[in-house]
mmCIF file of C-alpha atoms in Angstrom:
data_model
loop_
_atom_site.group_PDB
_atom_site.id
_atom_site.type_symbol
_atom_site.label_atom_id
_atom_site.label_comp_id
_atom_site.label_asym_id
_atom_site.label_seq_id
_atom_site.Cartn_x
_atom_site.Cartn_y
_atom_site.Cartn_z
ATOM 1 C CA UNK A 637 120.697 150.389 132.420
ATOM 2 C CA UNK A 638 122.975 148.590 130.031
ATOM 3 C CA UNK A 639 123.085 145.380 128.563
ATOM 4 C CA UNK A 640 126.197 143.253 127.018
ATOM 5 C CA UNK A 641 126.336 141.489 123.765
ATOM 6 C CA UNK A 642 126.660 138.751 125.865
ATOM 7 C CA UNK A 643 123.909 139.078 128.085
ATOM 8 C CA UNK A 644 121.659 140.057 124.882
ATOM 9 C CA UNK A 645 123.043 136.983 123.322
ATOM 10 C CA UNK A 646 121.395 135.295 126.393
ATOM 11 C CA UNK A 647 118.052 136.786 126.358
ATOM 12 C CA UNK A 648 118.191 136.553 122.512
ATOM 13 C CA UNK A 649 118.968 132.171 122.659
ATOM 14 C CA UNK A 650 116.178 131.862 125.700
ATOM 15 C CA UNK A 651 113.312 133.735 124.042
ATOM 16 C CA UNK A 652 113.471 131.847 121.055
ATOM 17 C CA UNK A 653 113.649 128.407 122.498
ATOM 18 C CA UNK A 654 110.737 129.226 124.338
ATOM 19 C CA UNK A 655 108.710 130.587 120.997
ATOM 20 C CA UNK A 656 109.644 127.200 119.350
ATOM 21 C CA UNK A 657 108.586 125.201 122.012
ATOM 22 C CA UNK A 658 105.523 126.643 122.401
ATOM 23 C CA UNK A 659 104.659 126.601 118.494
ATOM 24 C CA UNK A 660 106.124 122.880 118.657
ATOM 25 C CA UNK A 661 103.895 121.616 121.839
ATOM 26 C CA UNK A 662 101.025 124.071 121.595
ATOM 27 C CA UNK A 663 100.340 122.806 124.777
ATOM 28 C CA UNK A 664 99.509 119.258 123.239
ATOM 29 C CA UNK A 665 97.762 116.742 125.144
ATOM 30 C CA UNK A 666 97.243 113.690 122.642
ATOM 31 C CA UNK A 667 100.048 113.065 120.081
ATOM 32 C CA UNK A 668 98.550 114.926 117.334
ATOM 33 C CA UNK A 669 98.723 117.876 118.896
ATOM 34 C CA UNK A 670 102.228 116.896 120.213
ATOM 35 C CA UNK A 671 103.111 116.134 116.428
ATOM 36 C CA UNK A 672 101.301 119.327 115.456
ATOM 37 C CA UNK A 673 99.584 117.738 112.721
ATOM 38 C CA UNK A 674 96.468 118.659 110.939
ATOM 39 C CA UNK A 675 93.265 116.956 111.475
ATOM 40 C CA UNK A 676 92.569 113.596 109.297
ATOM 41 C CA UNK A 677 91.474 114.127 105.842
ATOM 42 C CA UNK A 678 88.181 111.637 105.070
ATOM 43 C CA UNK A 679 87.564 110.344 101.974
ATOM 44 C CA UNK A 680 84.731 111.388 99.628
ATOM 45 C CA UNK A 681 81.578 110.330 100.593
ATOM 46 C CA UNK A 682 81.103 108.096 97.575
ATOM 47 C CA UNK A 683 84.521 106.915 97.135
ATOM 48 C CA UNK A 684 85.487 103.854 95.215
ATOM 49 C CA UNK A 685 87.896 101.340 95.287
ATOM 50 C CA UNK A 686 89.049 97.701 95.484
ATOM 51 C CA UNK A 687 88.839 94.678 97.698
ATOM 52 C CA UNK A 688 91.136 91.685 96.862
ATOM 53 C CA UNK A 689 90.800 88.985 98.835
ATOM 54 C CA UNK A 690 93.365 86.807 98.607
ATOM 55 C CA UNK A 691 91.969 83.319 99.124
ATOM 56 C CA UNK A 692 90.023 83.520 96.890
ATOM 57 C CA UNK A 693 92.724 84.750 94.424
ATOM 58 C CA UNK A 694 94.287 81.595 92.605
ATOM 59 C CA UNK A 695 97.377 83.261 90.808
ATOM 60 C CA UNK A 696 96.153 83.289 87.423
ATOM 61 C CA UNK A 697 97.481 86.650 86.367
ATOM 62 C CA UNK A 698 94.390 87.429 84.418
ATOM 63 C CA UNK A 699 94.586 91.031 86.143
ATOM 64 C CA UNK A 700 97.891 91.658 85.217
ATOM 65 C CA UNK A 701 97.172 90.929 81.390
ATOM 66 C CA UNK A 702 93.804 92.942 81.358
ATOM 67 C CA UNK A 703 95.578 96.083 83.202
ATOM 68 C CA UNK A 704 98.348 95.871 80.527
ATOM 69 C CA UNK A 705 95.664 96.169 77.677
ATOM 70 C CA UNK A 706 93.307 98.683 79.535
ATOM 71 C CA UNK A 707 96.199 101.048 79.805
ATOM 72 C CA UNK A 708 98.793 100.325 76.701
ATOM 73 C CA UNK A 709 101.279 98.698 78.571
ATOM 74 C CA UNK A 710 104.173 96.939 77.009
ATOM 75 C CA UNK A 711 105.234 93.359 77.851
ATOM 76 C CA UNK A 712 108.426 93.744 80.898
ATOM 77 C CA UNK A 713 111.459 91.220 80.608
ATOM 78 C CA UNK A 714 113.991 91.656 82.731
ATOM 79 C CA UNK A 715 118.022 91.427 81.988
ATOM 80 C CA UNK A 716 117.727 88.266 84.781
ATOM 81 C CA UNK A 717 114.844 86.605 82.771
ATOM 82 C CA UNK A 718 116.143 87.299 79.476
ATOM 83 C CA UNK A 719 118.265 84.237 79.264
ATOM 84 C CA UNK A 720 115.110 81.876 79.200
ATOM 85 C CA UNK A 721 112.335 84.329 77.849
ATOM 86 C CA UNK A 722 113.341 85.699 74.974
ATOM 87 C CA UNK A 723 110.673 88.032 74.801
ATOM 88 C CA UNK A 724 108.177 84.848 74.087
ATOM 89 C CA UNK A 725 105.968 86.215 77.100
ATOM 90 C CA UNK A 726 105.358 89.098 79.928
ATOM 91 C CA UNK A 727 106.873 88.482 82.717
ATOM 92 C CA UNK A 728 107.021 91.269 85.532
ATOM 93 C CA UNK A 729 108.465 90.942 88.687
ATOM 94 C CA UNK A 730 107.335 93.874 90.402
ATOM 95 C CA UNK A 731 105.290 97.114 90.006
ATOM 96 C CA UNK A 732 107.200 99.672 87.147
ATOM 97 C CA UNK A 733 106.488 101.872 84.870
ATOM 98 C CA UNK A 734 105.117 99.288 82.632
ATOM 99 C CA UNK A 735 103.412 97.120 85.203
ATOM 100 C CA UNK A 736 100.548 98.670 87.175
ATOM 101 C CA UNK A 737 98.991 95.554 88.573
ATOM 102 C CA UNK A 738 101.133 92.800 89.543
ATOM 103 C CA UNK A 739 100.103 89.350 91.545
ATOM 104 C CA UNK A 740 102.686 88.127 94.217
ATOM 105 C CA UNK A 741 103.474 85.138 95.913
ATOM 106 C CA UNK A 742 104.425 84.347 99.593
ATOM 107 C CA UNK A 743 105.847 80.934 99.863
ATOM 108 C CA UNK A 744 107.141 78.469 103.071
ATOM 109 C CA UNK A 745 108.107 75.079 103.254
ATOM 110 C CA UNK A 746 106.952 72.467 100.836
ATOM 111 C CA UNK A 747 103.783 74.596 99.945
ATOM 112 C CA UNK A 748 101.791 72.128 100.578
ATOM 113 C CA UNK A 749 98.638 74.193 101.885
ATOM 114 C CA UNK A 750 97.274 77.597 100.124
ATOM 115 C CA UNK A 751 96.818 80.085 102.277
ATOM 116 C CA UNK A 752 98.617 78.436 104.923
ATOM 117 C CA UNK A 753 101.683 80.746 107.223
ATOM 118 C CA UNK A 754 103.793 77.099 107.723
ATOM 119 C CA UNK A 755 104.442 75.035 104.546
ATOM 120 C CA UNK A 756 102.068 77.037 102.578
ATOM 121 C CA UNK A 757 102.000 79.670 99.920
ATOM 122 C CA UNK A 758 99.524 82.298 99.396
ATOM 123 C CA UNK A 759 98.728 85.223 96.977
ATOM 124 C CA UNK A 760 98.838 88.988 97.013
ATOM 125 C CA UNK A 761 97.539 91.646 94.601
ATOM 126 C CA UNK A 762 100.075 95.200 94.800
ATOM 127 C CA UNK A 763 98.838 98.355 92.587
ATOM 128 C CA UNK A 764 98.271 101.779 93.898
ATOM 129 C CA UNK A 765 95.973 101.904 97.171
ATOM 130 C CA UNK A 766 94.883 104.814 96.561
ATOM 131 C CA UNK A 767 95.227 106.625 99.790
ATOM 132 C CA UNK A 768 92.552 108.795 101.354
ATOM 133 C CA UNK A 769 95.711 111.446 102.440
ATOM 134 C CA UNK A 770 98.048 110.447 99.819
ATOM 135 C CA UNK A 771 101.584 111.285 100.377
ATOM 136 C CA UNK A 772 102.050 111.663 96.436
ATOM 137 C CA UNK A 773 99.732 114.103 96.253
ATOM 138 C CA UNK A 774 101.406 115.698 99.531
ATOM 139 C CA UNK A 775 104.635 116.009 97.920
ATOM 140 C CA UNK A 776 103.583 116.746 93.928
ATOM 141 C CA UNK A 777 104.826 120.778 93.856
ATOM 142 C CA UNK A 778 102.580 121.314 90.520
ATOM 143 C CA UNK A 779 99.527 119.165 91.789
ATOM 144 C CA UNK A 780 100.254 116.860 88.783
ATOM 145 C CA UNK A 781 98.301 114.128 90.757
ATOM 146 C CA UNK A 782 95.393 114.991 92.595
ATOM 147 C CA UNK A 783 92.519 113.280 94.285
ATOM 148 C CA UNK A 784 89.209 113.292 92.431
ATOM 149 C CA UNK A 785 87.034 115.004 95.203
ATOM 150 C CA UNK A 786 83.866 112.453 94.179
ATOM 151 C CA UNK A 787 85.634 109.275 93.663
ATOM 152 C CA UNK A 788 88.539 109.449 95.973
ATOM 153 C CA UNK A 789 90.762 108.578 93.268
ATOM 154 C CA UNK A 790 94.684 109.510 92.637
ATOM 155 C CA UNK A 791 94.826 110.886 89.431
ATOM 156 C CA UNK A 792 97.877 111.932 87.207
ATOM 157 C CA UNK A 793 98.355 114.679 84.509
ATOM 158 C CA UNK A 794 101.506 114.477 82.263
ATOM 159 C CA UNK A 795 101.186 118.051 81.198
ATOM 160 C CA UNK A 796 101.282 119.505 84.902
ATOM 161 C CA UNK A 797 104.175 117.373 85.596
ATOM 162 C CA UNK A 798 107.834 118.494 86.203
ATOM 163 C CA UNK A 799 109.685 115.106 86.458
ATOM 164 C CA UNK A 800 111.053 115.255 90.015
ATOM 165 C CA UNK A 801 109.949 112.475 91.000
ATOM 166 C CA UNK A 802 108.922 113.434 94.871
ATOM 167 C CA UNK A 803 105.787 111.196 94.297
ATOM 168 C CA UNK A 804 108.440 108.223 93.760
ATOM 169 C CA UNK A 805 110.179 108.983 97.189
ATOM 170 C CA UNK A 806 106.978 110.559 99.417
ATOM 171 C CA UNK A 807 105.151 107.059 98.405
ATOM 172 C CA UNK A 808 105.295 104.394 101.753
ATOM 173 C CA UNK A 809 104.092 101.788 99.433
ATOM 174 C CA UNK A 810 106.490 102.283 96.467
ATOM 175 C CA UNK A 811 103.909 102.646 94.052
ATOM 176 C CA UNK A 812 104.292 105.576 91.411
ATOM 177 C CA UNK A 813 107.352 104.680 88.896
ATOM 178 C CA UNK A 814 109.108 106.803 86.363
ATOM 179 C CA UNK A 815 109.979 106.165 82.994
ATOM 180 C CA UNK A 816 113.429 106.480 83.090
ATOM 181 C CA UNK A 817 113.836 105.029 79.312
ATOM 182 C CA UNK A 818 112.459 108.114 78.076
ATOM 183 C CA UNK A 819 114.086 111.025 77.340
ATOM 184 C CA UNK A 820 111.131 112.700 78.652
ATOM 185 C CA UNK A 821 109.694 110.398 81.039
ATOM 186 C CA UNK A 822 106.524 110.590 82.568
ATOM 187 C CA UNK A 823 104.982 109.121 86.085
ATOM 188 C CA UNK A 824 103.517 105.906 85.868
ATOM 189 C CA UNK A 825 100.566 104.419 88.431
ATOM 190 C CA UNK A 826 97.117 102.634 88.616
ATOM 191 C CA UNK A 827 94.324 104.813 88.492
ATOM 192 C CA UNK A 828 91.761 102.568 89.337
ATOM 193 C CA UNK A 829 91.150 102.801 85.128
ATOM 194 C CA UNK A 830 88.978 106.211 85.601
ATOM 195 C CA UNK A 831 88.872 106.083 81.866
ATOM 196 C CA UNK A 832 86.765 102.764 82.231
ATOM 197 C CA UNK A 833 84.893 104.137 84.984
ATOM 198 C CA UNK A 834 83.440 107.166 83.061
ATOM 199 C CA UNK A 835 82.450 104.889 80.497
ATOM 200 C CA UNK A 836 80.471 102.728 83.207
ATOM 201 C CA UNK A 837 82.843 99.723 83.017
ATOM 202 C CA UNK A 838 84.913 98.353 85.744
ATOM 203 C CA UNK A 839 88.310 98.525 86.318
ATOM 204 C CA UNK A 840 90.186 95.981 84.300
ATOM 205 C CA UNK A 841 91.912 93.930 86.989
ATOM 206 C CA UNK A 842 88.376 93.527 88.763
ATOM 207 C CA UNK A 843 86.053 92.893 85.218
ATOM 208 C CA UNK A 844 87.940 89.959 84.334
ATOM 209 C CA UNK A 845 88.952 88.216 87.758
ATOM 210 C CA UNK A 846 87.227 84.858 87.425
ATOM 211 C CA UNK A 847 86.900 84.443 91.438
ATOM 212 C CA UNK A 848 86.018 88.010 92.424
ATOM 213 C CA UNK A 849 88.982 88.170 94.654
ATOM 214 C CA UNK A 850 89.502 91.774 93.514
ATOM 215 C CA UNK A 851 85.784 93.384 94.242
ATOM 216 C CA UNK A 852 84.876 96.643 92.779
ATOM 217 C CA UNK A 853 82.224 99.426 94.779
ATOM 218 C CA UNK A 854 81.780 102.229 97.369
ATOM 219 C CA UNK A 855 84.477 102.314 99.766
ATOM 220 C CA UNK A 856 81.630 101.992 102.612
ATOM 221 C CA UNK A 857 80.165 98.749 101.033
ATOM 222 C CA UNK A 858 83.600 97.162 100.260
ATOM 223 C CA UNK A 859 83.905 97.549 104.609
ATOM 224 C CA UNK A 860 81.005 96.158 104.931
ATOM 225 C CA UNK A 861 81.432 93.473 102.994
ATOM 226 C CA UNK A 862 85.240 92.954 104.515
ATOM 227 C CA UNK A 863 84.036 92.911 107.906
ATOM 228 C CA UNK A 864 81.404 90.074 107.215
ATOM 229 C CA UNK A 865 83.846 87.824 105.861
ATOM 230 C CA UNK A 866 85.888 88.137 109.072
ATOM 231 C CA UNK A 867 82.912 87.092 110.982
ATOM 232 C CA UNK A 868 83.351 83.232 108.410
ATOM 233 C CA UNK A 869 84.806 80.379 109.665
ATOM 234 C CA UNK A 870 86.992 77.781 107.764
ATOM 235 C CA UNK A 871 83.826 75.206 107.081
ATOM 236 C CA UNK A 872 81.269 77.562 106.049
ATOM 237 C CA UNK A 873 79.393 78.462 102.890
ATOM 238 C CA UNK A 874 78.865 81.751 102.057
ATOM 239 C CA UNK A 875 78.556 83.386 98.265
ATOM 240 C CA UNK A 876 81.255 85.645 97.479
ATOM 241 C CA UNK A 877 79.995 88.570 94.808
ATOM 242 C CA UNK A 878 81.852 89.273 91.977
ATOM 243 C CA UNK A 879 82.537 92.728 89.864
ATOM 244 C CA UNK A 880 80.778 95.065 91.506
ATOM 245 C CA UNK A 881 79.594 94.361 94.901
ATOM 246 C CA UNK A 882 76.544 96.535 94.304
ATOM 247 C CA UNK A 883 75.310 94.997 91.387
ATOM 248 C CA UNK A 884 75.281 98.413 89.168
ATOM 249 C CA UNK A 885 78.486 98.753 87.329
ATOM 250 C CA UNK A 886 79.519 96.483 84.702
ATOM 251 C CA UNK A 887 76.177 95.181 84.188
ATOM 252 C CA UNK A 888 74.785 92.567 86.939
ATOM 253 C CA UNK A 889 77.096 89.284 87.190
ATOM 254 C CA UNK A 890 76.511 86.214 89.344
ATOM 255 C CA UNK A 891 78.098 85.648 92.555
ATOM 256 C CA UNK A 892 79.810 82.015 93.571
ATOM 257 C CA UNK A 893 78.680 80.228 96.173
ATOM 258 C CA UNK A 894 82.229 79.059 98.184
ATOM 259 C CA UNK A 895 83.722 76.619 101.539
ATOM 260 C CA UNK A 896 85.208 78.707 103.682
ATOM 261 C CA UNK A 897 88.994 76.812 103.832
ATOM 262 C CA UNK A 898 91.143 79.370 105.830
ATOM 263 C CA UNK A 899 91.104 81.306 108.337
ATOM 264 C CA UNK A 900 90.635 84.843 107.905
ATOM 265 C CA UNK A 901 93.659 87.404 109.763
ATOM 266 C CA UNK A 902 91.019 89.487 112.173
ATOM 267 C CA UNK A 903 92.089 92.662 110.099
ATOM 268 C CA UNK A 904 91.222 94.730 107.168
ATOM 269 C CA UNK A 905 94.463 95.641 105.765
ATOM 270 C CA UNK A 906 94.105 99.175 104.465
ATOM 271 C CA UNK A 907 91.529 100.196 106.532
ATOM 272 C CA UNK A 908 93.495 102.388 108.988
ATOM 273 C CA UNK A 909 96.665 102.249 108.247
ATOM 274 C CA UNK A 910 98.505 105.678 107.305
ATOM 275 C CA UNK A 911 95.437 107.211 107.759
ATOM 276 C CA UNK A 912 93.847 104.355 105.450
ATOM 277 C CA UNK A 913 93.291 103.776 101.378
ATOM 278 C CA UNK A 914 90.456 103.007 99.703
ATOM 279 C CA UNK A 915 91.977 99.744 98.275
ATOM 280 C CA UNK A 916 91.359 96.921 101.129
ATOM 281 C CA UNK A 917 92.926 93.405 101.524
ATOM 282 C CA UNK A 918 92.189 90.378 103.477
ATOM 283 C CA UNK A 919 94.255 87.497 103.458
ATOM 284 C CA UNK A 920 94.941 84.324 105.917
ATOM 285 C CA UNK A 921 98.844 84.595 105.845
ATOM 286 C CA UNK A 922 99.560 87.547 108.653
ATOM 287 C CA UNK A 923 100.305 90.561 106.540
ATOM 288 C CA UNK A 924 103.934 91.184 107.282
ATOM 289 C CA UNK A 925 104.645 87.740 105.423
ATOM 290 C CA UNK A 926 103.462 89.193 102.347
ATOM 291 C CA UNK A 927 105.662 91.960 102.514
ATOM 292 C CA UNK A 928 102.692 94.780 103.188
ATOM 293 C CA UNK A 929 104.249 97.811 105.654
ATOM 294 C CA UNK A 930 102.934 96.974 109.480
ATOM 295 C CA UNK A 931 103.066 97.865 112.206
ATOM 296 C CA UNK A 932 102.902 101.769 110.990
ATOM 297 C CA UNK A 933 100.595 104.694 112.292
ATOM 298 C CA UNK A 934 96.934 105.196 111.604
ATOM 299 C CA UNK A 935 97.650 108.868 110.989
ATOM 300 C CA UNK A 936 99.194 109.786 107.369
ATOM 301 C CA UNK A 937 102.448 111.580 106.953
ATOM 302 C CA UNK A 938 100.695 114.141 105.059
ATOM 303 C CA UNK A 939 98.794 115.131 107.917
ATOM 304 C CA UNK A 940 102.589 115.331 110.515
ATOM 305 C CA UNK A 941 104.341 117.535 107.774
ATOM 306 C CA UNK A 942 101.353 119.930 106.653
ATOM 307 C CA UNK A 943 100.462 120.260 109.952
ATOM 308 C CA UNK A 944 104.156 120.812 111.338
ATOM 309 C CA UNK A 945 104.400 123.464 107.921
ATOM 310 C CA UNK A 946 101.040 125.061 108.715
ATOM 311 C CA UNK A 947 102.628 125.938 112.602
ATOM 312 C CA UNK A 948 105.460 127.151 111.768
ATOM 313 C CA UNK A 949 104.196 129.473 108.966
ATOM 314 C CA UNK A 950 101.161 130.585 111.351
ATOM 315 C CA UNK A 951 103.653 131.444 114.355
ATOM 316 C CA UNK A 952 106.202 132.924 111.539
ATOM 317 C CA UNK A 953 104.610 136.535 113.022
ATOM 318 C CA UNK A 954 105.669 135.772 116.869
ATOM 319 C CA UNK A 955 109.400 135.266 116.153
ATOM 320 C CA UNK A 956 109.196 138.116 113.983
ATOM 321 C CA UNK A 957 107.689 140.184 117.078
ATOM 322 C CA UNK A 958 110.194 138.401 119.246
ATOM 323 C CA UNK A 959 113.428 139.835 117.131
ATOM 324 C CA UNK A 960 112.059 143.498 116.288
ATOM 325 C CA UNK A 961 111.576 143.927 120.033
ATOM 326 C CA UNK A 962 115.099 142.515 120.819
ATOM 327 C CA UNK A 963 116.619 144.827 117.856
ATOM 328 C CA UNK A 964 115.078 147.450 119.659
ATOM 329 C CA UNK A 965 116.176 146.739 122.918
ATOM 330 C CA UNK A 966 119.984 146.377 121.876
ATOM 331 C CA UNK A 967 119.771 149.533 120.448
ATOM 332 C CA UNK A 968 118.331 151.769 123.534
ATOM 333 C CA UNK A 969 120.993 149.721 125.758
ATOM 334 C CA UNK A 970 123.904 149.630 123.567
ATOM 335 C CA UNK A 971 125.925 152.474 124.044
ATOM 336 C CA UNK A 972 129.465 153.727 122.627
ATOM 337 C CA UNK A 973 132.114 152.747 125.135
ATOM 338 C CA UNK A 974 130.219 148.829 126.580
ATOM 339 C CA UNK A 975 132.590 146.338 126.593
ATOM 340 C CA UNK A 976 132.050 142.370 127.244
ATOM 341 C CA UNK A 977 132.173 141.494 130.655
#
């Protein structure tokens, strides 16, 4: 029995689809088997990190100023701003290399009404969120950031890193920024002021926030304590804890006792989303207004890509198999003389 080149051609294109559908599928039922992705990662079991609150927050930037001095920041003036601050004050307009911590501003209308969606304004906090699958980490070739595997927290070493900036573009939120006004720039982030932390202070941003609207603790007790503010309604009284919400690092500090005013959005922001951080936010103003990606998957993109990586390098032997045995087919059925049909 012979075979053409064509006909080999044939049985070369239809054995191979079928491999890659196969290692694509896997015979999926759910749509992380469909996407072929790895199972969730989950963060440490004491992991740390923040809860701002934003109405509680009222704008005064005292964050912003402490993270500067915590981590040697210089002041940031931009060309636009130069004009009417000439270099008198900082004034940063979004996160950068310089600015690690930065307090926004959603406005409507006549602003009459804080934390209001219609003629209101209301305040965000943006700094890293310190992902429990962090895409930065994902992406890093030289594992120049890395999360601590007791704290939870993304971590940066200048000395591992190679400047190519995949961090920068793997990011969702836009957080790590490079130095490009250095001839040998580095990778610039929040994170969380570990250097504090082994010292047993707080972070920064959270030791000198005179509202507590950014809360410092476990990951496990800042849910808790998200989830019973949702449960307030715009009337109540409640005390609001400030530094750390359990009391043990930083030294003890008084809560505030505090009238409910708005309405809480029913959802922890952070929580779940892209496979969820360990830096929460609740706010009144729907999320979307304050310029926060929604509407995206609970699963991380870490977690599509390894897992898409990790098939194709496991079922790397099977097309291997596929094309010896086709090699040797072609040549017992080849023979001097066959012509295409």
């Amino acid at each position: 029995m012979s075979m053409s080149r064509r006909g080999f051609l044939s049985s070369a294109i239809t054995g191979t689809a079928a491999t890659a559908a196969a290692a694509v599928t896997g015979g999926a039922g759910n749509e992380a088997q469909a996407l072929g992705m790895r199972h969730p990662k989950e963060p440490p079991k004491d992991a740390v990190g923040l809860l701002y609150d934003g109405t509680l927050c009222v704008g005064c930037k005292a964050c912003v100023k402490a993270c500067k001095e915590a981590n040697d920041r210089p002041a940031e003036i931009s060309a636009q701003q130069a004009a009417w601050n000439p270099e008198l004050w900082d004034s940063p307009i979004d996160l950068s290399a310089k600015t690690f911590n930065i307090i926004k501003v959603y406005q409507h209308g006549t602003m009459a009404t804080k934390d209001a969606e219609v003629n209101g304004y209301a305040f965000s906090k943006r700094q890293c969120l310190h992902c429990i699958d962090p895409s930065c980490v994902s992406a890093c070739p030289v594992s120049a950031l890395t999360k601590d595997p007791l704290t939870g927290i993304v971590g940066y070493d200048a000395d591992r890193c190679l400047g190519c900036r995949f961090c920068v573009w793997g990011c969702p939120y836009g957080v790590p920024k490079f130095e490009y006004d250095k001839t040998f720039g580095q990778i610039r982030k929040c994170e969380l002021c570990r250097h504090r932390l082994a010292k047993g202070e707080l972070p920064a941003c959270v030791d000198v926030c005179p509202t507590g609207a950014t809360l410092f603790g476990r990951l496990e007790d800042l849910k808790t304590e998200a989830h019973r503010r949702l449960t307030l309604k715009p009337g109540e009284r409640t005390e609001f804890p400030r530094g750390d919400v359990s009391g043990k690092l930083g030294g003890s500090r008084p809560g505030h006792e505090k009238l409910v005013e708005a309405k809480y959005q029913q959802h922890v922001y952070g929580e779940k989303e892209m496979g969820g951080t360990q830096c929460l936010a609740l706010s009144a103003v729907p999320f979307e207004k304050l310029n926060l990606p929604t509407g995206v998957p609970e699963y991380s993109y870490p977690a599509v890509v390894e897992g898409l990586q990790e098939s194709v390098y496991q079922n790397m032997l099977t097309p291997a198999v596929v094309l010896a045995g086709l090699v040797a087919l072609a040549k017992r059925n080849v023979h001097p003389g066959d012509v295409d049909d």
